[in-house]
């Protein structure tokens, strides 16, 4: 797992690396020449890149194949930050890697943010909040934020484990995003809903049709799993608002379409392998637990949809489902997985 550390000269990048690598700290550290390499836990390959402007043109060489970046900002400095430069550097990093590569903002030197040692913590929090606000204003995308002190080893212990978990999560989400929908199942539900909305008043027809097209576009794009989940949730919520509690048959078709999308994603996820699926959806309320919890296709969809936060209780009854070869196949698939994992599915 390759990680690069970015930031201006003197931002505390090397001190942060030394604390992670050797749990050591030194006040006086010579400036990094071009780049410094370190390996942590035989898993993280970390490149500490010089913030000196003379090495700006060679940084791209180190960006390649990086899976995450740490951007360090010295919280003790009174120098005004150049947010345009920060945004440009982060964008250039992502141009060399991937648009969704995580960038973690790390505020350093939190122990000397104030003339009054008792107010260092408060001053550091105020500074990082102001920086985050500016990042949002300047449209600088970051994944997470930490306030640290290498001298006092504040908020650094466990940071390598955090980085590994972050990279693993992003990698899995990318794989999930590659899931494509089964044309036959999707098209059947899509066509059924379009036939239903054709009978609506014209304004409602136009509104639902717009939401339907937006959903279709989102599901067909290589988006992250959470973005696809948000698209389904938005589709259902907007449809409820447009229908105003009326037209139950149309609403039923809306929910069926959402359930088909969910089931098809589930099938794609399982296609990666049982171990992979179990790894992704481990934890309370997770998908794999939901998958193992029910004995029918309907209960599987309800459980997993709830776990993913997709349908918000919209699928409340098995009556929404009609037996079909697709649903029978899904039911059999659940049973086979259960048997292979030596689990008993309640019937």
Short mmCIF file of C-alpha atoms in Angstrom, two decimals:
data_model
loop_
_atom_site.label_atom_id
_atom_site.label_comp_id
_atom_site.label_asym_id
_atom_site.label_seq_id
_atom_site.Cartn_x
_atom_site.Cartn_y
_atom_site.Cartn_z
CA UNK A 1 0.00 0.00 0.00
CA UNK A 2 1.67 3.18 -1.19
CA UNK A 3 1.10 6.44 0.70
CA UNK A 4 2.69 9.83 0.03
CA UNK A 5 3.08 12.66 2.54
CA UNK A 6 2.57 16.13 1.09
CA UNK A 7 2.84 19.65 2.45
CA UNK A 8 5.03 22.73 2.55
CA UNK A 9 8.64 22.70 3.65
CA UNK A 10 8.77 22.61 7.45
CA UNK A 11 5.20 21.34 7.85
CA UNK A 12 6.31 18.46 10.10
CA UNK A 13 6.03 15.68 7.52
CA UNK A 14 9.26 13.89 8.47
CA UNK A 15 8.54 14.23 12.19
CA UNK A 16 5.15 12.61 11.61
CA UNK A 17 6.78 9.77 9.66
CA UNK A 18 9.44 9.20 12.33
CA UNK A 19 6.79 9.02 15.02
CA UNK A 20 4.81 6.44 13.03
CA UNK A 21 7.90 4.48 12.03
CA UNK A 22 10.13 4.53 15.11
CA UNK A 23 7.97 6.23 17.74
CA UNK A 24 10.70 8.84 18.01
CA UNK A 25 10.89 12.62 17.84
CA UNK A 26 13.67 15.13 17.21
CA UNK A 27 13.38 18.91 17.19
CA UNK A 28 16.14 19.33 14.62
CA UNK A 29 15.65 17.40 11.38
CA UNK A 30 17.48 18.27 8.16
CA UNK A 31 15.22 19.12 5.20
CA UNK A 32 14.21 16.15 3.08
CA UNK A 33 16.04 15.94 -0.22
CA UNK A 34 13.50 15.02 -2.94
CA UNK A 35 11.91 12.14 -1.03
CA UNK A 36 12.40 9.78 1.88
CA UNK A 37 11.10 6.21 1.88
CA UNK A 38 9.96 4.11 4.83
CA UNK A 39 8.13 0.81 5.21
CA UNK A 40 5.75 0.27 8.12
CA UNK A 41 4.44 -3.14 9.24
CA UNK A 42 5.61 -4.65 5.93
CA UNK A 43 2.40 -3.27 4.41
CA UNK A 44 2.66 0.50 4.10
CA UNK A 45 5.18 2.01 1.70
CA UNK A 46 5.36 5.65 2.74
CA UNK A 47 7.06 8.36 0.70
CA UNK A 48 7.82 11.59 2.56
CA UNK A 49 8.07 14.16 -0.25
CA UNK A 50 10.08 17.32 0.09
CA UNK A 51 8.01 20.50 0.20
CA UNK A 52 10.85 22.49 -1.32
CA UNK A 53 9.75 24.17 -4.55
CA UNK A 54 12.87 22.97 -6.38
CA UNK A 55 11.50 19.41 -6.28
CA UNK A 56 8.00 20.32 -7.47
CA UNK A 57 8.53 18.93 -10.98
CA UNK A 58 9.66 15.49 -9.77
CA UNK A 59 6.82 14.85 -7.32
CA UNK A 60 4.67 13.36 -10.05
CA UNK A 61 7.10 10.44 -10.25
CA UNK A 62 6.32 9.55 -6.62
CA UNK A 63 2.57 10.11 -7.01
CA UNK A 64 2.17 7.23 -9.44
CA UNK A 65 0.30 4.21 -8.04
CA UNK A 66 -0.16 5.91 -4.64
CA UNK A 67 -3.27 4.68 -2.84
CA UNK A 68 -3.56 7.54 -0.34
CA UNK A 69 -2.00 10.86 0.57
CA UNK A 70 -1.41 12.69 3.84
CA UNK A 71 -1.42 16.48 3.49
CA UNK A 72 0.34 18.16 6.42
CA UNK A 73 -0.31 21.73 7.51
CA UNK A 74 1.65 23.39 10.32
CA UNK A 75 -0.97 24.64 12.79
CA UNK A 76 1.63 26.65 14.71
CA UNK A 77 2.48 28.84 11.73
CA UNK A 78 1.02 32.33 11.41
CA UNK A 79 1.78 32.38 7.69
CA UNK A 80 -1.33 32.71 5.53
CA UNK A 81 -2.12 29.52 3.65
CA UNK A 82 -2.20 29.53 -0.13
CA UNK A 83 -5.38 27.52 -0.69
CA UNK A 84 -5.11 27.79 -4.46
CA UNK A 85 -1.70 26.13 -4.27
CA UNK A 86 -2.98 23.42 -1.92
CA UNK A 87 -5.92 22.65 -4.20
CA UNK A 88 -3.62 22.54 -7.23
CA UNK A 89 -1.23 20.14 -5.53
CA UNK A 90 -3.99 17.80 -4.40
CA UNK A 91 -5.58 17.91 -7.86
CA UNK A 92 -2.23 17.17 -9.50
CA UNK A 93 -1.76 14.23 -7.15
CA UNK A 94 -5.16 12.84 -8.11
CA UNK A 95 -4.45 13.43 -11.80
CA UNK A 96 -1.50 11.06 -11.45
CA UNK A 97 -3.49 8.48 -9.46
CA UNK A 98 -7.28 8.33 -9.31
CA UNK A 99 -10.01 10.95 -8.67
CA UNK A 100 -11.22 9.07 -5.59
CA UNK A 101 -7.81 8.45 -3.99
CA UNK A 102 -8.20 9.50 -0.33
CA UNK A 103 -6.37 12.58 0.91
CA UNK A 104 -6.16 12.91 4.69
CA UNK A 105 -5.57 16.39 6.10
CA UNK A 106 -3.21 16.34 9.10
CA UNK A 107 -2.72 19.44 11.21
CA UNK A 108 0.72 19.20 12.83
CA UNK A 109 2.50 20.83 15.80
CA UNK A 110 -0.68 21.15 17.86
CA UNK A 111 1.50 21.44 20.98
CA UNK A 112 2.74 24.94 20.04
CA UNK A 113 -0.38 26.59 18.64
CA UNK A 114 -0.68 29.12 21.44
CA UNK A 115 1.56 31.23 23.66
CA UNK A 116 -0.37 29.72 26.55
CA UNK A 117 0.36 25.95 26.73
CA UNK A 118 -2.99 25.35 28.42
CA UNK A 119 -4.77 26.70 25.34
CA UNK A 120 -2.84 24.75 22.70
CA UNK A 121 -5.63 22.22 22.18
CA UNK A 122 -8.31 24.89 21.85
CA UNK A 123 -6.18 26.95 19.47
CA UNK A 124 -5.39 23.91 17.31
CA UNK A 125 -9.06 22.98 17.02
CA UNK A 126 -9.98 26.55 16.05
CA UNK A 127 -7.27 26.66 13.38
CA UNK A 128 -8.16 23.31 11.84
CA UNK A 129 -11.85 24.28 11.78
CA UNK A 130 -10.99 27.50 9.95
CA UNK A 131 -8.86 25.54 7.48
CA UNK A 132 -11.66 23.04 6.84
CA UNK A 133 -14.09 25.91 6.22
CA UNK A 134 -11.69 27.39 3.67
CA UNK A 135 -11.22 23.98 2.05
CA UNK A 136 -14.98 23.77 1.54
CA UNK A 137 -15.10 27.30 0.16
CA UNK A 138 -12.24 26.57 -2.23
CA UNK A 139 -13.74 23.18 -3.19
CA UNK A 140 -10.74 21.21 -1.90
CA UNK A 141 -11.84 17.60 -1.42
CA UNK A 142 -10.41 15.73 1.55
CA UNK A 143 -11.31 12.37 3.08
CA UNK A 144 -10.60 12.89 6.76
CA UNK A 145 -8.99 15.32 9.23
CA UNK A 146 -6.60 14.82 12.15
CA UNK A 147 -4.98 17.23 14.61
CA UNK A 148 -1.60 15.87 15.74
CA UNK A 149 1.56 16.58 17.68
CA UNK A 150 4.60 14.49 16.83
CA UNK A 151 6.46 15.86 19.84
CA UNK A 152 3.79 14.72 22.29
CA UNK A 153 2.74 11.71 20.18
CA UNK A 154 -0.78 13.09 20.15
CA UNK A 155 -3.31 11.41 17.83
CA UNK A 156 -0.62 9.46 15.95
CA UNK A 157 -0.69 6.07 17.65
CA UNK A 158 -2.73 3.73 15.47
CA UNK A 159 -2.49 6.04 12.45
CA UNK A 160 -0.81 3.36 10.25
CA UNK A 161 -3.68 0.97 11.01
CA UNK A 162 -6.14 3.70 10.09
CA UNK A 163 -4.39 4.24 6.75
CA UNK A 164 -4.45 0.53 5.93
CA UNK A 165 -8.15 0.26 6.76
CA UNK A 166 -8.91 3.39 4.71
CA UNK A 167 -7.10 2.07 1.64
CA UNK A 168 -8.79 -1.32 1.94
CA UNK A 169 -12.22 0.32 2.18
CA UNK A 170 -11.66 2.54 -0.86
CA UNK A 171 -10.32 -0.40 -2.86
CA UNK A 172 -13.37 -2.49 -2.03
CA UNK A 173 -15.73 0.34 -2.88
CA UNK A 174 -14.09 0.65 -6.28
CA UNK A 175 -14.63 -3.05 -6.89
CA UNK A 176 -18.25 -2.74 -5.80
CA UNK A 177 -18.68 0.21 -8.14
CA UNK A 178 -17.82 -2.00 -11.08
CA UNK A 179 -20.93 -4.12 -10.48
CA UNK A 180 -23.23 -3.95 -13.49
CA UNK A 181 -26.95 -4.60 -13.44
CA UNK A 182 -28.58 -7.61 -15.07
CA UNK A 183 -30.36 -6.21 -18.17
CA UNK A 184 -33.31 -8.61 -18.08
CA UNK A 185 -34.28 -8.02 -14.44
CA UNK A 186 -33.70 -4.29 -14.59
CA UNK A 187 -35.45 -3.81 -17.93
CA UNK A 188 -38.51 -5.74 -16.80
CA UNK A 189 -38.99 -3.58 -13.70
CA UNK A 190 -38.04 -0.40 -15.59
CA UNK A 191 -40.59 -1.08 -18.32
CA UNK A 192 -43.30 -1.92 -15.78
CA UNK A 193 -42.79 1.36 -13.96
CA UNK A 194 -42.82 3.40 -17.17
CA UNK A 195 -46.13 1.79 -18.12
CA UNK A 196 -47.54 2.71 -14.71
CA UNK A 197 -46.42 6.34 -14.76
CA UNK A 198 -47.88 6.83 -18.25
CA UNK A 199 -51.30 6.84 -16.56
CA UNK A 200 -50.37 9.61 -14.12
CA UNK A 201 -51.29 13.29 -14.53
CA UNK A 202 -48.82 14.86 -16.95
CA UNK A 203 -46.91 16.90 -14.34
CA UNK A 204 -46.39 13.85 -12.14
CA UNK A 205 -45.43 11.74 -15.15
CA UNK A 206 -42.72 14.25 -16.11
CA UNK A 207 -41.44 14.45 -12.52
CA UNK A 208 -41.25 10.67 -11.98
CA UNK A 209 -39.73 10.15 -15.42
CA UNK A 210 -36.98 12.65 -14.57
CA UNK A 211 -36.18 10.81 -11.33
CA UNK A 212 -36.24 7.46 -13.12
CA UNK A 213 -33.74 8.63 -15.72
CA UNK A 214 -31.49 10.06 -13.01
CA UNK A 215 -31.54 6.72 -11.17
CA UNK A 216 -30.79 4.75 -14.32
CA UNK A 217 -27.84 7.01 -15.12
CA UNK A 218 -26.43 6.72 -11.59
CA UNK A 219 -26.69 2.94 -11.50
CA UNK A 220 -24.98 2.54 -14.86
CA UNK A 221 -22.04 4.77 -13.94
CA UNK A 222 -18.86 3.47 -12.22
CA UNK A 223 -19.77 5.17 -8.95
CA UNK A 224 -18.92 4.16 -5.41
CA UNK A 225 -21.37 1.89 -3.59
CA UNK A 226 -22.46 4.68 -1.26
CA UNK A 227 -23.23 6.93 -4.24
CA UNK A 228 -25.39 4.25 -5.85
CA UNK A 229 -27.14 3.72 -2.52
CA UNK A 230 -27.80 7.44 -2.28
CA UNK A 231 -29.23 7.45 -5.81
CA UNK A 232 -31.73 4.70 -4.95
CA UNK A 233 -32.68 6.43 -1.70
CA UNK A 234 -33.20 9.75 -3.52
CA UNK A 235 -35.33 8.05 -6.17
CA UNK A 236 -37.64 6.55 -3.55
CA UNK A 237 -37.88 9.72 -1.47
CA UNK A 238 -38.60 11.92 -4.48
CA UNK A 239 -41.17 9.47 -5.81
CA UNK A 240 -42.99 9.54 -2.47
CA UNK A 241 -43.07 13.34 -2.58
CA UNK A 242 -44.31 13.44 -6.16
CA UNK A 243 -47.05 10.85 -5.60
CA UNK A 244 -48.27 12.60 -2.41
CA UNK A 245 -49.52 9.38 -0.84
CA UNK A 246 -51.69 8.55 -3.85
CA UNK A 247 -51.37 6.13 -6.78
CA UNK A 248 -50.45 2.99 -4.76
CA UNK A 249 -49.84 0.87 -7.86
CA UNK A 250 -47.23 3.30 -9.11
CA UNK A 251 -45.60 3.38 -5.68
CA UNK A 252 -45.53 -0.40 -5.67
CA UNK A 253 -43.71 -0.36 -9.01
CA UNK A 254 -41.26 2.21 -7.64
CA UNK A 255 -40.41 -0.07 -4.72
CA UNK A 256 -40.14 -3.13 -6.93
CA UNK A 257 -37.72 -1.31 -9.22
CA UNK A 258 -35.62 -0.28 -6.22
CA UNK A 259 -35.64 -3.84 -4.90
CA UNK A 260 -34.54 -5.25 -8.26
CA UNK A 261 -31.65 -2.80 -8.33
CA UNK A 262 -30.67 -3.89 -4.84
CA UNK A 263 -30.92 -7.61 -5.58
CA UNK A 264 -28.88 -7.23 -8.75
CA UNK A 265 -26.14 -5.37 -6.91
CA UNK A 266 -26.17 -8.10 -4.27
CA UNK A 267 -25.75 -10.76 -6.94
CA UNK A 268 -22.83 -8.85 -8.39
CA UNK A 269 -21.19 -8.48 -5.00
CA UNK A 270 -21.46 -12.16 -4.24
CA UNK A 271 -19.96 -12.82 -7.63
CA UNK A 272 -16.67 -11.52 -6.22
CA UNK A 273 -16.57 -14.49 -3.87
CA UNK A 274 -17.92 -15.37 -0.46
CA UNK A 275 -14.76 -14.37 1.39
CA UNK A 276 -14.69 -10.99 -0.31
CA UNK A 277 -18.33 -10.33 0.47
CA UNK A 278 -17.89 -11.34 4.09
CA UNK A 279 -14.91 -9.03 4.38
CA UNK A 280 -16.74 -6.04 2.95
CA UNK A 281 -19.90 -6.35 4.93
CA UNK A 282 -18.51 -7.35 8.33
CA UNK A 283 -19.84 -5.60 11.39
CA UNK A 284 -23.20 -4.82 13.01
CA UNK A 285 -26.11 -4.64 10.59
CA UNK A 286 -23.87 -5.61 7.73
CA UNK A 287 -24.99 -6.96 4.41
CA UNK A 288 -23.57 -10.44 4.77
CA UNK A 289 -25.29 -10.89 8.13
CA UNK A 290 -28.54 -9.81 6.50
CA UNK A 291 -27.99 -12.21 3.64
CA UNK A 292 -27.62 -15.12 6.02
CA UNK A 293 -30.63 -14.11 8.10
CA UNK A 294 -33.49 -14.91 5.74
CA UNK A 295 -34.67 -17.93 3.84
CA UNK A 296 -36.50 -16.34 0.93
CA UNK A 297 -35.60 -13.90 -1.79
CA UNK A 298 -38.06 -11.40 -0.36
CA UNK A 299 -36.61 -11.49 3.14
CA UNK A 300 -33.11 -11.29 1.70
CA UNK A 301 -33.96 -8.13 -0.19
CA UNK A 302 -35.69 -6.58 2.82
CA UNK A 303 -32.80 -7.40 5.16
CA UNK A 304 -30.06 -6.27 2.85
CA UNK A 305 -31.90 -3.17 1.69
CA UNK A 306 -32.38 -2.14 5.29
CA UNK A 307 -28.73 -2.80 6.10
CA UNK A 308 -27.62 -0.68 3.17
CA UNK A 309 -30.02 2.11 4.06
CA UNK A 310 -31.56 1.94 0.59
CA UNK A 311 -35.25 1.49 1.03
CA UNK A 312 -35.90 2.90 4.51
CA UNK A 313 -38.59 0.34 5.31
CA UNK A 314 -40.37 0.70 1.98
CA UNK A 315 -40.39 -3.04 1.41
CA UNK A 316 -42.53 -4.23 4.28
CA UNK A 317 -44.34 -7.26 2.87
CA UNK A 318 -43.59 -10.30 0.78
CA UNK A 319 -46.66 -9.52 -1.30
CA UNK A 320 -44.53 -7.18 -3.38
CA UNK A 321 -42.77 -10.16 -4.89
CA UNK A 322 -44.12 -12.61 -7.42
CA UNK A 323 -42.41 -15.96 -7.97
CA UNK A 324 -40.08 -15.89 -10.95
CA UNK A 325 -37.11 -17.88 -12.13
CA UNK A 326 -34.85 -14.98 -11.10
CA UNK A 327 -36.17 -14.87 -7.54
CA UNK A 328 -36.13 -18.65 -7.25
CA UNK A 329 -32.52 -18.61 -8.38
CA UNK A 330 -31.66 -15.98 -5.78
CA UNK A 331 -33.38 -18.03 -3.10
CA UNK A 332 -31.40 -21.12 -4.12
CA UNK A 333 -28.24 -19.05 -4.20
CA UNK A 334 -28.77 -17.90 -0.61
CA UNK A 335 -29.30 -21.50 0.47
CA UNK A 336 -26.13 -22.67 -1.28
CA UNK A 337 -24.07 -19.93 0.36
CA UNK A 338 -25.54 -20.85 3.73
CA UNK A 339 -24.61 -24.48 3.29
CA UNK A 340 -21.10 -23.64 2.12
CA UNK A 341 -20.58 -21.45 5.18
CA UNK A 342 -22.06 -24.15 7.47
CA UNK A 343 -24.79 -21.79 8.61
CA UNK A 344 -28.43 -22.66 9.20
CA UNK A 345 -30.92 -20.35 7.57
CA UNK A 346 -34.30 -20.15 9.36
CA UNK A 347 -37.13 -21.35 7.21
#
